[in-house]
Amino acid sequence: MNESSWGARPSPSAGGTPPGAGPWAAGAGPTPGYGWEGPPAPSAGPVHDRAAAAQTRPMPTVPDAGGDQDDHRDDRGAARLSGPLFRDDHPQEPMPTSPPAPDDSPSSDKPAKKSAGRNLRAAIGVGIGLGAVIVLSLFVYKPVFVGVIAVAVVVGLWELTSRLAERKDIRVPLVPLAVGGTAMVVAGYVRGAEGAWVAMALTALAVLVWRMTEAPDHYLRDVTAGVFAAFYVPFLATFVALMLAADADGPYRVLTFLLLTVVSDTGAYAVGWRFGKHKLAPRISPGKTREGLVGAVTFAMTAGALCMEFLIENGAWWQGLLLGLAVAASATLGDLGESMIKRDLGIKDMGTLLPGHGGIMDRLDSLLPTAPVVWLLFVIFVGTG
């Protein structure tokens, strides 16, 4: 913290210590009865009692704002305090005039190692566990996977509404969102897109009515956030159920969607961490780079060509290239979109449920906007199934 940010010292013309005669000048020492600054200047303002001032000095605390998992929040411009608030808080020995001796140890010449930004062991372990649950439920009995989607939706809604209440005091009714979100997923699987739209409309209406039971203050703000949450989490997740409903290769469509999204994120993370130098969107997510985006596109297009050729009935490799390109774009935009939400809320993660990953919403950020894109391309390329 610079002194200038808390106020300038009295100038010599105001009766302060003249230049060159300060407490660190040769032969100078502290004035008896005062701190190292010497007696207060007559024209610098009223003199306060030192004991009373010591009891009333504020010590502001600046909270450490959160951000993305790979963000260091340096771009938010938050000040960090260090050192005493006033110069006479610690009247100890004067600062030495000679510079400190250089550190000749061999470790001082070694470049700092790159940090991956998260606990990789925990992240990999949680990822493998989630993958096992998804694959088993996907290929053993499809309705079980519908239940997995519904559980993820409810937990994601709980995380989102909790953060909105904590950080912005936005009171979104969770009960109608959870019930309506589950209904959207089930209706999408059983009745298709029409059923999903009807469930979405009824959920929005339920949010408006449920919020009427409380005080009218901030009603419009709360119901707007509730409708946004209904669209952002359960409605977008419904497109996964629509893919699953395909009779011929529903599970393989969902598997392709999941694989391409994960491969895109992994490619962006690996290439960006190793070769990333040029920021992609520094004001939103400083950890993301253009090199990482190239890695996401390359990995996703390669995986898309393989999946469309070998997993999807009547699929072609060139369709997989287009599918992978679209997934890389939508996954990146979805990740940036949630980064915007988290920056607005001033948090690092939406939750702590998944060690090494954050919360459920921190894993759904790229999956949710990618689901309708993949579903639409499947319909265009190979039909509804």
Short mmCIF file of C-alpha atoms in Angstrom, two decimals:
data_model
loop_
_atom_site.label_atom_id
_atom_site.label_comp_id
_atom_site.label_asym_id
_atom_site.label_seq_id
_atom_site.Cartn_x
_atom_site.Cartn_y
_atom_site.Cartn_z
CA MET A 1 0.00 0.00 0.00
CA ASN A 2 1.54 3.33 -0.97
CA GLU A 3 1.39 6.22 1.42
CA SER A 4 -0.07 8.34 -1.35
CA SER A 5 -3.21 6.22 -1.31
CA TRP A 6 -3.95 7.22 2.25
CA GLY A 7 -2.88 10.88 1.98
CA ALA A 8 0.29 12.92 1.35
CA ARG A 9 2.78 13.99 4.03
CA PRO A 10 2.93 17.65 5.07
CA SER A 11 5.16 19.56 2.67
CA PRO A 12 8.20 21.43 3.93
CA SER A 13 6.39 24.71 3.37
CA ALA A 14 3.75 23.61 5.86
CA GLY A 15 6.30 23.36 8.63
CA GLY A 16 7.37 19.75 8.27
CA THR A 17 10.88 18.36 8.23
CA PRO A 18 12.96 19.98 5.47
CA PRO A 19 14.44 17.78 2.73
CA GLY A 20 17.58 15.94 3.76
CA ALA A 21 16.86 16.31 7.49
CA GLY A 22 14.45 13.40 7.87
CA PRO A 23 14.85 10.61 10.40
CA TRP A 24 17.11 8.61 8.05
CA ALA A 25 19.54 11.44 7.29
CA ALA A 26 23.09 11.01 8.56
CA GLY A 27 23.25 11.59 12.27
CA ALA A 28 19.55 12.10 12.66
CA GLY A 29 17.54 10.35 15.34
CA PRO A 30 14.05 10.32 16.77
CA THR A 31 12.78 13.38 18.54
CA PRO A 32 11.95 12.66 22.18
CA GLY A 33 8.24 12.44 22.77
CA TYR A 34 7.40 11.84 19.15
CA GLY A 35 7.63 8.99 16.69
CA TRP A 36 10.19 8.79 13.95
CA GLU A 37 8.37 11.48 12.04
CA GLY A 38 9.19 14.19 14.54
CA PRO A 39 6.76 16.78 15.97
CA PRO A 40 3.59 17.46 13.98
CA ALA A 41 3.58 20.50 11.70
CA PRO A 42 1.58 23.45 13.07
CA SER A 43 -0.37 23.95 9.83
CA ALA A 44 -0.85 20.25 8.92
CA GLY A 45 -4.13 20.02 10.85
CA PRO A 46 -5.30 19.53 14.46
CA VAL A 47 -3.10 17.50 16.75
CA HIS A 48 -4.73 14.39 18.16
CA ASP A 49 -3.78 12.48 21.21
CA ARG A 50 -1.51 9.55 20.23
CA ALA A 51 -3.14 7.10 22.65
CA ALA A 52 -6.67 7.96 21.44
CA ALA A 53 -5.58 7.75 17.83
CA ALA A 54 -4.07 4.30 18.40
CA GLN A 55 -7.44 3.10 19.74
CA THR A 56 -9.50 4.47 16.89
CA ARG A 57 -7.33 3.78 13.88
CA PRO A 58 -9.30 1.72 11.39
CA MET A 59 -7.61 -1.33 9.95
CA PRO A 60 -9.55 -2.05 6.78
CA THR A 61 -9.66 -5.57 5.50
CA VAL A 62 -9.93 -6.21 1.79
CA PRO A 63 -11.46 -9.61 1.03
CA ASP A 64 -9.76 -11.79 -1.51
CA ALA A 65 -12.15 -11.95 -4.43
CA GLY A 66 -12.60 -15.27 -6.10
CA GLY A 67 -12.56 -16.10 -9.70
CA ASP A 68 -12.27 -18.92 -12.08
CA GLN A 69 -10.41 -22.01 -11.24
CA ASP A 70 -7.49 -20.92 -13.40
CA ASP A 71 -7.77 -17.21 -12.60
CA HIS A 72 -5.58 -15.26 -10.20
CA ARG A 73 -7.98 -12.32 -10.06
CA ASP A 74 -5.19 -9.85 -10.78
CA ASP A 75 -7.38 -8.05 -13.28
CA ARG A 76 -10.05 -7.06 -10.78
CA GLY A 77 -7.80 -4.37 -9.38
CA ALA A 78 -8.48 -5.20 -5.75
CA ALA A 79 -6.03 -3.52 -3.39
CA ARG A 80 -4.08 -5.61 -0.92
CA LEU A 81 -2.87 -4.11 2.31
CA SER A 82 0.59 -4.66 3.68
CA GLY A 83 2.63 -2.95 6.36
CA PRO A 84 1.40 -0.52 9.03
CA LEU A 85 -1.46 1.83 8.28
CA PHE A 86 0.47 4.76 9.77
CA ARG A 87 4.23 5.29 9.83
CA ASP A 88 4.51 5.50 13.62
CA ASP A 89 2.60 2.26 14.27
CA HIS A 90 5.89 0.38 14.78
CA PRO A 91 8.56 2.79 16.01
CA GLN A 92 11.37 0.26 15.94
CA GLU A 93 14.82 0.46 14.42
CA PRO A 94 15.28 2.82 11.43
CA MET A 95 15.40 1.30 7.98
CA PRO A 96 19.00 0.52 6.92
CA THR A 97 20.40 2.73 4.20
CA SER A 98 22.47 0.00 2.55
CA PRO A 99 20.70 -2.35 0.10
CA PRO A 100 20.29 -5.98 1.14
CA ALA A 101 22.93 -8.41 0.00
CA PRO A 102 22.03 -10.26 -3.19
CA ASP A 103 20.93 -13.83 -2.90
CA ASP A 104 23.68 -15.94 -4.44
CA SER A 105 21.97 -19.24 -3.80
CA PRO A 106 21.57 -21.48 -6.88
CA SER A 107 17.78 -21.60 -6.43
CA SER A 108 17.45 -17.85 -7.14
CA ASP A 109 18.39 -18.38 -10.80
CA LYS A 110 15.88 -21.16 -11.41
CA PRO A 111 12.66 -20.15 -13.17
CA ALA A 112 9.45 -20.65 -11.25
CA LYS A 113 7.66 -23.85 -12.07
CA LYS A 114 4.31 -23.67 -13.79
CA SER A 115 1.38 -24.54 -11.59
CA ALA A 116 -1.54 -26.51 -12.95
CA GLY A 117 -3.91 -24.40 -10.85
CA ARG A 118 -5.73 -27.24 -9.14
CA ASN A 119 -5.28 -30.56 -7.36
CA LEU A 120 -4.77 -32.87 -10.32
CA ARG A 121 -4.92 -36.09 -8.30
CA ALA A 122 -8.27 -35.19 -6.81
CA ALA A 123 -9.55 -33.90 -10.14
CA ILE A 124 -8.57 -37.08 -11.97
CA GLY A 125 -10.00 -39.33 -9.27
CA VAL A 126 -13.33 -37.48 -9.20
CA GLY A 127 -13.45 -37.45 -12.99
CA ILE A 128 -12.93 -41.20 -13.20
CA GLY A 129 -15.62 -41.81 -10.58
CA LEU A 130 -18.14 -39.60 -12.38
CA GLY A 131 -17.30 -41.24 -15.69
CA ALA A 132 -17.92 -44.69 -14.27
CA VAL A 133 -21.33 -43.68 -12.89
CA ILE A 134 -22.31 -42.07 -16.20
CA VAL A 135 -21.22 -44.99 -18.39
CA LEU A 136 -22.87 -47.63 -16.20
CA SER A 137 -26.17 -45.79 -15.97
CA LEU A 138 -26.06 -44.89 -19.67
CA PHE A 139 -25.66 -48.40 -21.06
CA VAL A 140 -27.33 -50.53 -18.38
CA TYR A 141 -30.76 -48.84 -18.17
CA LYS A 142 -31.48 -45.53 -19.87
CA PRO A 143 -34.10 -44.26 -17.35
CA VAL A 144 -31.41 -44.46 -14.66
CA PHE A 145 -29.32 -42.00 -16.64
CA VAL A 146 -32.35 -39.70 -16.84
CA GLY A 147 -32.31 -39.77 -13.04
CA VAL A 148 -28.60 -38.89 -13.05
CA ILE A 149 -29.38 -35.85 -15.23
CA ALA A 150 -32.19 -34.80 -12.89
CA VAL A 151 -29.96 -35.08 -9.80
CA ALA A 152 -27.23 -33.01 -11.48
CA VAL A 153 -29.84 -30.39 -12.41
CA VAL A 154 -31.23 -30.10 -8.87
CA VAL A 155 -27.76 -29.84 -7.30
CA GLY A 156 -26.71 -27.28 -9.90
CA LEU A 157 -29.82 -25.19 -9.21
CA TRP A 158 -29.12 -25.36 -5.48
CA GLU A 159 -25.55 -24.12 -6.00
CA LEU A 160 -26.62 -21.32 -8.32
CA THR A 161 -29.48 -20.04 -6.15
CA SER A 162 -27.34 -20.27 -3.00
CA ARG A 163 -24.59 -18.14 -4.54
CA LEU A 164 -27.13 -15.59 -5.82
CA ALA A 165 -28.58 -15.26 -2.32
CA GLU A 166 -25.18 -15.03 -0.61
CA ARG A 167 -23.48 -12.59 -2.96
CA LYS A 168 -26.32 -10.51 -4.44
CA ASP A 169 -29.20 -11.06 -1.99
CA ILE A 170 -31.31 -12.39 -4.88
CA ARG A 171 -33.99 -14.70 -3.47
CA VAL A 172 -34.82 -17.27 -6.13
CA PRO A 173 -37.41 -19.89 -5.07
CA LEU A 174 -35.65 -23.23 -5.25
CA VAL A 175 -38.63 -25.58 -4.77
CA PRO A 176 -40.49 -24.74 -8.02
CA LEU A 177 -37.19 -24.70 -9.89
CA ALA A 178 -36.19 -28.14 -8.62
CA VAL A 179 -39.61 -29.68 -9.32
CA GLY A 180 -39.95 -27.96 -12.69
CA GLY A 181 -36.37 -28.80 -13.67
CA THR A 182 -36.91 -32.49 -12.99
CA ALA A 183 -40.16 -32.34 -14.94
CA MET A 184 -38.34 -30.74 -17.90
CA VAL A 185 -35.78 -33.55 -18.09
CA VAL A 186 -38.39 -36.31 -17.80
CA ALA A 187 -40.76 -34.61 -20.27
CA GLY A 188 -37.94 -34.16 -22.76
CA TYR A 189 -37.09 -37.86 -22.60
CA VAL A 190 -40.70 -39.07 -22.77
CA ARG A 191 -42.45 -36.44 -24.91
CA GLY A 192 -39.61 -34.85 -26.86
CA ALA A 193 -38.98 -31.16 -27.47
CA GLU A 194 -42.64 -30.20 -27.12
CA GLY A 195 -42.82 -31.70 -23.67
CA ALA A 196 -39.67 -29.85 -22.64
CA TRP A 197 -41.06 -26.50 -23.80
CA VAL A 198 -44.34 -27.02 -21.95
CA ALA A 199 -42.49 -27.95 -18.75
CA MET A 200 -40.29 -24.86 -19.12
CA ALA A 201 -43.30 -22.57 -19.44
CA LEU A 202 -45.01 -24.11 -16.42
CA THR A 203 -41.80 -23.82 -14.38
CA ALA A 204 -41.50 -20.11 -15.17
CA LEU A 205 -45.14 -19.60 -14.17
CA ALA A 206 -44.57 -21.51 -10.93
CA VAL A 207 -41.60 -19.27 -10.07
CA LEU A 208 -43.73 -16.15 -10.56
CA VAL A 209 -46.54 -17.49 -8.39
CA TRP A 210 -44.29 -18.92 -5.66
CA ARG A 211 -42.48 -15.62 -5.23
CA MET A 212 -45.84 -13.86 -4.64
CA THR A 213 -46.02 -15.44 -1.18
CA GLU A 214 -43.25 -13.10 0.01
CA ALA A 215 -42.90 -9.33 0.24
CA PRO A 216 -43.14 -7.47 -3.09
CA ASP A 217 -39.73 -5.84 -2.65
CA HIS A 218 -37.38 -6.88 -5.49
CA TYR A 219 -40.06 -9.16 -6.94
CA LEU A 220 -39.09 -8.43 -10.55
CA ARG A 221 -35.40 -8.99 -9.83
CA ASP A 222 -36.00 -12.33 -8.12
CA VAL A 223 -38.39 -13.80 -10.69
CA THR A 224 -36.13 -12.68 -13.54
CA ALA A 225 -33.23 -14.52 -11.94
CA GLY A 226 -35.51 -17.53 -11.40
CA VAL A 227 -36.54 -17.72 -15.05
CA PHE A 228 -32.89 -17.36 -16.07
CA ALA A 229 -31.93 -20.23 -13.73
CA ALA A 230 -34.72 -22.41 -15.17
CA PHE A 231 -33.48 -21.84 -18.70
CA TYR A 232 -29.75 -22.01 -17.94
CA VAL A 233 -29.66 -25.28 -15.99
CA PRO A 234 -32.61 -27.66 -16.49
CA PHE A 235 -33.82 -26.54 -19.92
CA LEU A 236 -30.39 -26.80 -21.54
CA ALA A 237 -29.82 -30.13 -19.78
CA THR A 238 -33.05 -31.42 -21.33
CA PHE A 239 -31.29 -31.68 -24.70
CA VAL A 240 -29.16 -34.47 -23.24
CA ALA A 241 -32.37 -36.38 -22.53
CA LEU A 242 -33.51 -35.66 -26.10
CA MET A 243 -30.31 -37.24 -27.43
CA LEU A 244 -30.78 -40.23 -25.14
CA ALA A 245 -34.32 -40.79 -26.44
CA ALA A 246 -33.06 -41.83 -29.90
CA ASP A 247 -33.98 -45.51 -30.31
CA ALA A 248 -31.12 -46.52 -32.61
CA ASP A 249 -28.08 -45.04 -30.89
CA GLY A 250 -29.26 -42.78 -28.08
CA PRO A 251 -26.59 -43.80 -25.53
CA TYR A 252 -23.84 -43.43 -28.12
CA ARG A 253 -25.04 -39.93 -29.00
CA VAL A 254 -24.83 -38.94 -25.35
CA LEU A 255 -21.43 -40.61 -25.03
CA THR A 256 -20.18 -38.72 -28.09
CA PHE A 257 -21.48 -35.44 -26.65
CA LEU A 258 -19.73 -36.06 -23.33
CA LEU A 259 -16.48 -37.27 -24.89
CA LEU A 260 -16.17 -34.31 -27.26
CA THR A 261 -16.84 -31.79 -24.49
CA VAL A 262 -14.34 -33.41 -22.12
CA VAL A 263 -11.74 -33.77 -24.88
CA SER A 264 -12.21 -30.11 -25.84
CA ASP A 265 -11.70 -28.95 -22.25
CA THR A 266 -8.73 -31.27 -21.80
CA GLY A 267 -7.08 -30.11 -25.02
CA ALA A 268 -7.54 -26.47 -24.10
CA TYR A 269 -6.18 -27.08 -20.60
CA ALA A 270 -3.13 -29.12 -21.68
CA VAL A 271 -2.07 -27.00 -24.65
CA GLY A 272 -2.81 -23.73 -22.88
CA TRP A 273 -0.85 -24.75 -19.79
CA ARG A 274 2.16 -25.86 -21.83
CA PHE A 275 2.26 -23.36 -24.69
CA GLY A 276 -0.21 -20.61 -23.79
CA LYS A 277 1.14 -17.06 -24.09
CA HIS A 278 -1.58 -14.98 -25.75
CA LYS A 279 -4.66 -14.31 -23.62
CA LEU A 280 -8.01 -15.20 -25.13
CA ALA A 281 -10.27 -13.05 -22.94
CA PRO A 282 -8.13 -11.47 -20.19
CA ARG A 283 -10.97 -9.41 -18.71
CA ILE A 284 -13.14 -12.50 -18.28
CA SER A 285 -10.76 -15.39 -17.71
CA PRO A 286 -7.04 -14.54 -17.65
CA GLY A 287 -6.05 -18.21 -17.57
CA LYS A 288 -7.49 -18.99 -21.01
CA THR A 289 -5.26 -18.52 -24.04
CA ARG A 290 -5.56 -18.57 -27.81
CA GLU A 291 -3.16 -21.48 -27.91
CA GLY A 292 -5.53 -23.35 -25.60
CA LEU A 293 -8.42 -22.65 -27.96
CA VAL A 294 -6.39 -24.10 -30.83
CA GLY A 295 -5.77 -27.20 -28.70
CA ALA A 296 -9.49 -27.49 -27.93
CA VAL A 297 -10.42 -27.28 -31.62
CA THR A 298 -7.75 -29.78 -32.69
CA PHE A 299 -8.59 -32.35 -30.02
CA ALA A 300 -12.35 -32.02 -30.46
CA MET A 301 -12.28 -32.28 -34.25
CA THR A 302 -10.10 -35.38 -34.10
CA ALA A 303 -12.33 -37.03 -31.51
CA GLY A 304 -15.44 -35.96 -33.43
CA ALA A 305 -14.27 -37.62 -36.64
CA LEU A 306 -13.57 -40.88 -34.79
CA CYS A 307 -16.86 -40.87 -32.88
CA MET A 308 -19.06 -40.12 -35.89
CA GLU A 309 -17.29 -42.79 -37.93
CA PHE A 310 -17.38 -45.61 -35.36
CA LEU A 311 -20.10 -44.80 -32.77
CA ILE A 312 -22.96 -43.04 -34.57
CA GLU A 313 -25.14 -44.99 -36.98
CA ASN A 314 -24.92 -43.59 -40.54
CA GLY A 315 -22.38 -41.03 -39.37
CA ALA A 316 -19.40 -39.85 -41.45
CA TRP A 317 -15.98 -38.63 -40.42
CA TRP A 318 -16.36 -35.23 -42.09
CA GLN A 319 -19.51 -34.66 -40.04
CA GLY A 320 -17.43 -35.37 -36.96
CA LEU A 321 -14.98 -32.64 -37.94
CA LEU A 322 -17.79 -30.08 -38.06
CA LEU A 323 -19.28 -31.47 -34.85
CA GLY A 324 -15.93 -31.19 -33.04
CA LEU A 325 -15.44 -27.61 -34.24
CA ALA A 326 -18.90 -26.65 -33.00
CA VAL A 327 -18.31 -28.35 -29.64
CA ALA A 328 -15.01 -26.54 -29.11
CA ALA A 329 -16.67 -23.19 -29.81
CA SER A 330 -19.77 -23.77 -27.64
CA ALA A 331 -17.79 -25.29 -24.76
CA THR A 332 -15.40 -22.35 -24.72
CA LEU A 333 -18.24 -19.82 -24.82
CA GLY A 334 -20.07 -21.70 -22.08
CA ASP A 335 -16.97 -21.68 -19.89
CA LEU A 336 -16.52 -17.95 -20.46
CA GLY A 337 -20.20 -17.35 -19.76
CA GLU A 338 -20.02 -18.93 -16.33
CA SER A 339 -16.76 -17.09 -15.69
CA MET A 340 -18.71 -13.87 -16.24
CA ILE A 341 -21.34 -15.01 -13.74
CA LYS A 342 -18.73 -15.94 -11.14
CA ARG A 343 -16.85 -12.67 -11.63
CA ASP A 344 -20.07 -10.74 -11.14
CA LEU A 345 -20.70 -12.72 -7.96
CA GLY A 346 -17.06 -12.36 -6.84
CA ILE A 347 -16.48 -16.08 -6.28
CA LYS A 348 -13.94 -18.64 -7.46
CA ASP A 349 -16.15 -21.73 -7.67
CA MET A 350 -19.89 -22.31 -7.54
CA GLY A 351 -19.42 -24.97 -4.87
CA THR A 352 -17.06 -27.41 -3.19
CA LEU A 353 -18.89 -30.69 -3.76
CA LEU A 354 -16.30 -32.13 -6.20
CA PRO A 355 -12.69 -31.97 -4.93
CA GLY A 356 -10.36 -30.65 -7.61
CA HIS A 357 -13.30 -29.44 -9.72
CA GLY A 358 -15.35 -27.12 -7.50
CA GLY A 359 -19.09 -27.64 -7.66
CA ILE A 360 -21.48 -29.37 -10.03
CA MET A 361 -22.03 -26.11 -11.91
CA ASP A 362 -18.28 -25.79 -12.45
CA ARG A 363 -18.45 -29.06 -14.43
CA LEU A 364 -21.71 -28.23 -16.22
CA ASP A 365 -20.53 -24.83 -17.47
CA SER A 366 -19.30 -26.16 -20.83
CA LEU A 367 -21.74 -29.08 -21.06
CA LEU A 368 -24.98 -27.10 -20.78
CA PRO A 369 -24.57 -24.77 -23.81
CA THR A 370 -23.02 -27.59 -25.84
CA ALA A 371 -26.00 -29.94 -25.44
CA PRO A 372 -28.44 -28.11 -27.77
CA VAL A 373 -25.67 -27.59 -30.36
CA VAL A 374 -24.81 -31.29 -30.49
CA TRP A 375 -28.48 -32.33 -30.52
CA LEU A 376 -29.22 -30.02 -33.45
CA LEU A 377 -26.23 -31.26 -35.48
CA PHE A 378 -27.21 -34.87 -34.83
CA VAL A 379 -30.72 -34.11 -36.13
CA ILE A 380 -29.24 -32.46 -39.25
CA PHE A 381 -26.64 -35.15 -39.94
CA VAL A 382 -28.36 -38.44 -39.04
CA GLY A 383 -31.94 -37.52 -38.02
CA THR A 384 -33.73 -37.90 -34.70
CA GLY A 385 -33.10 -41.65 -34.53
#
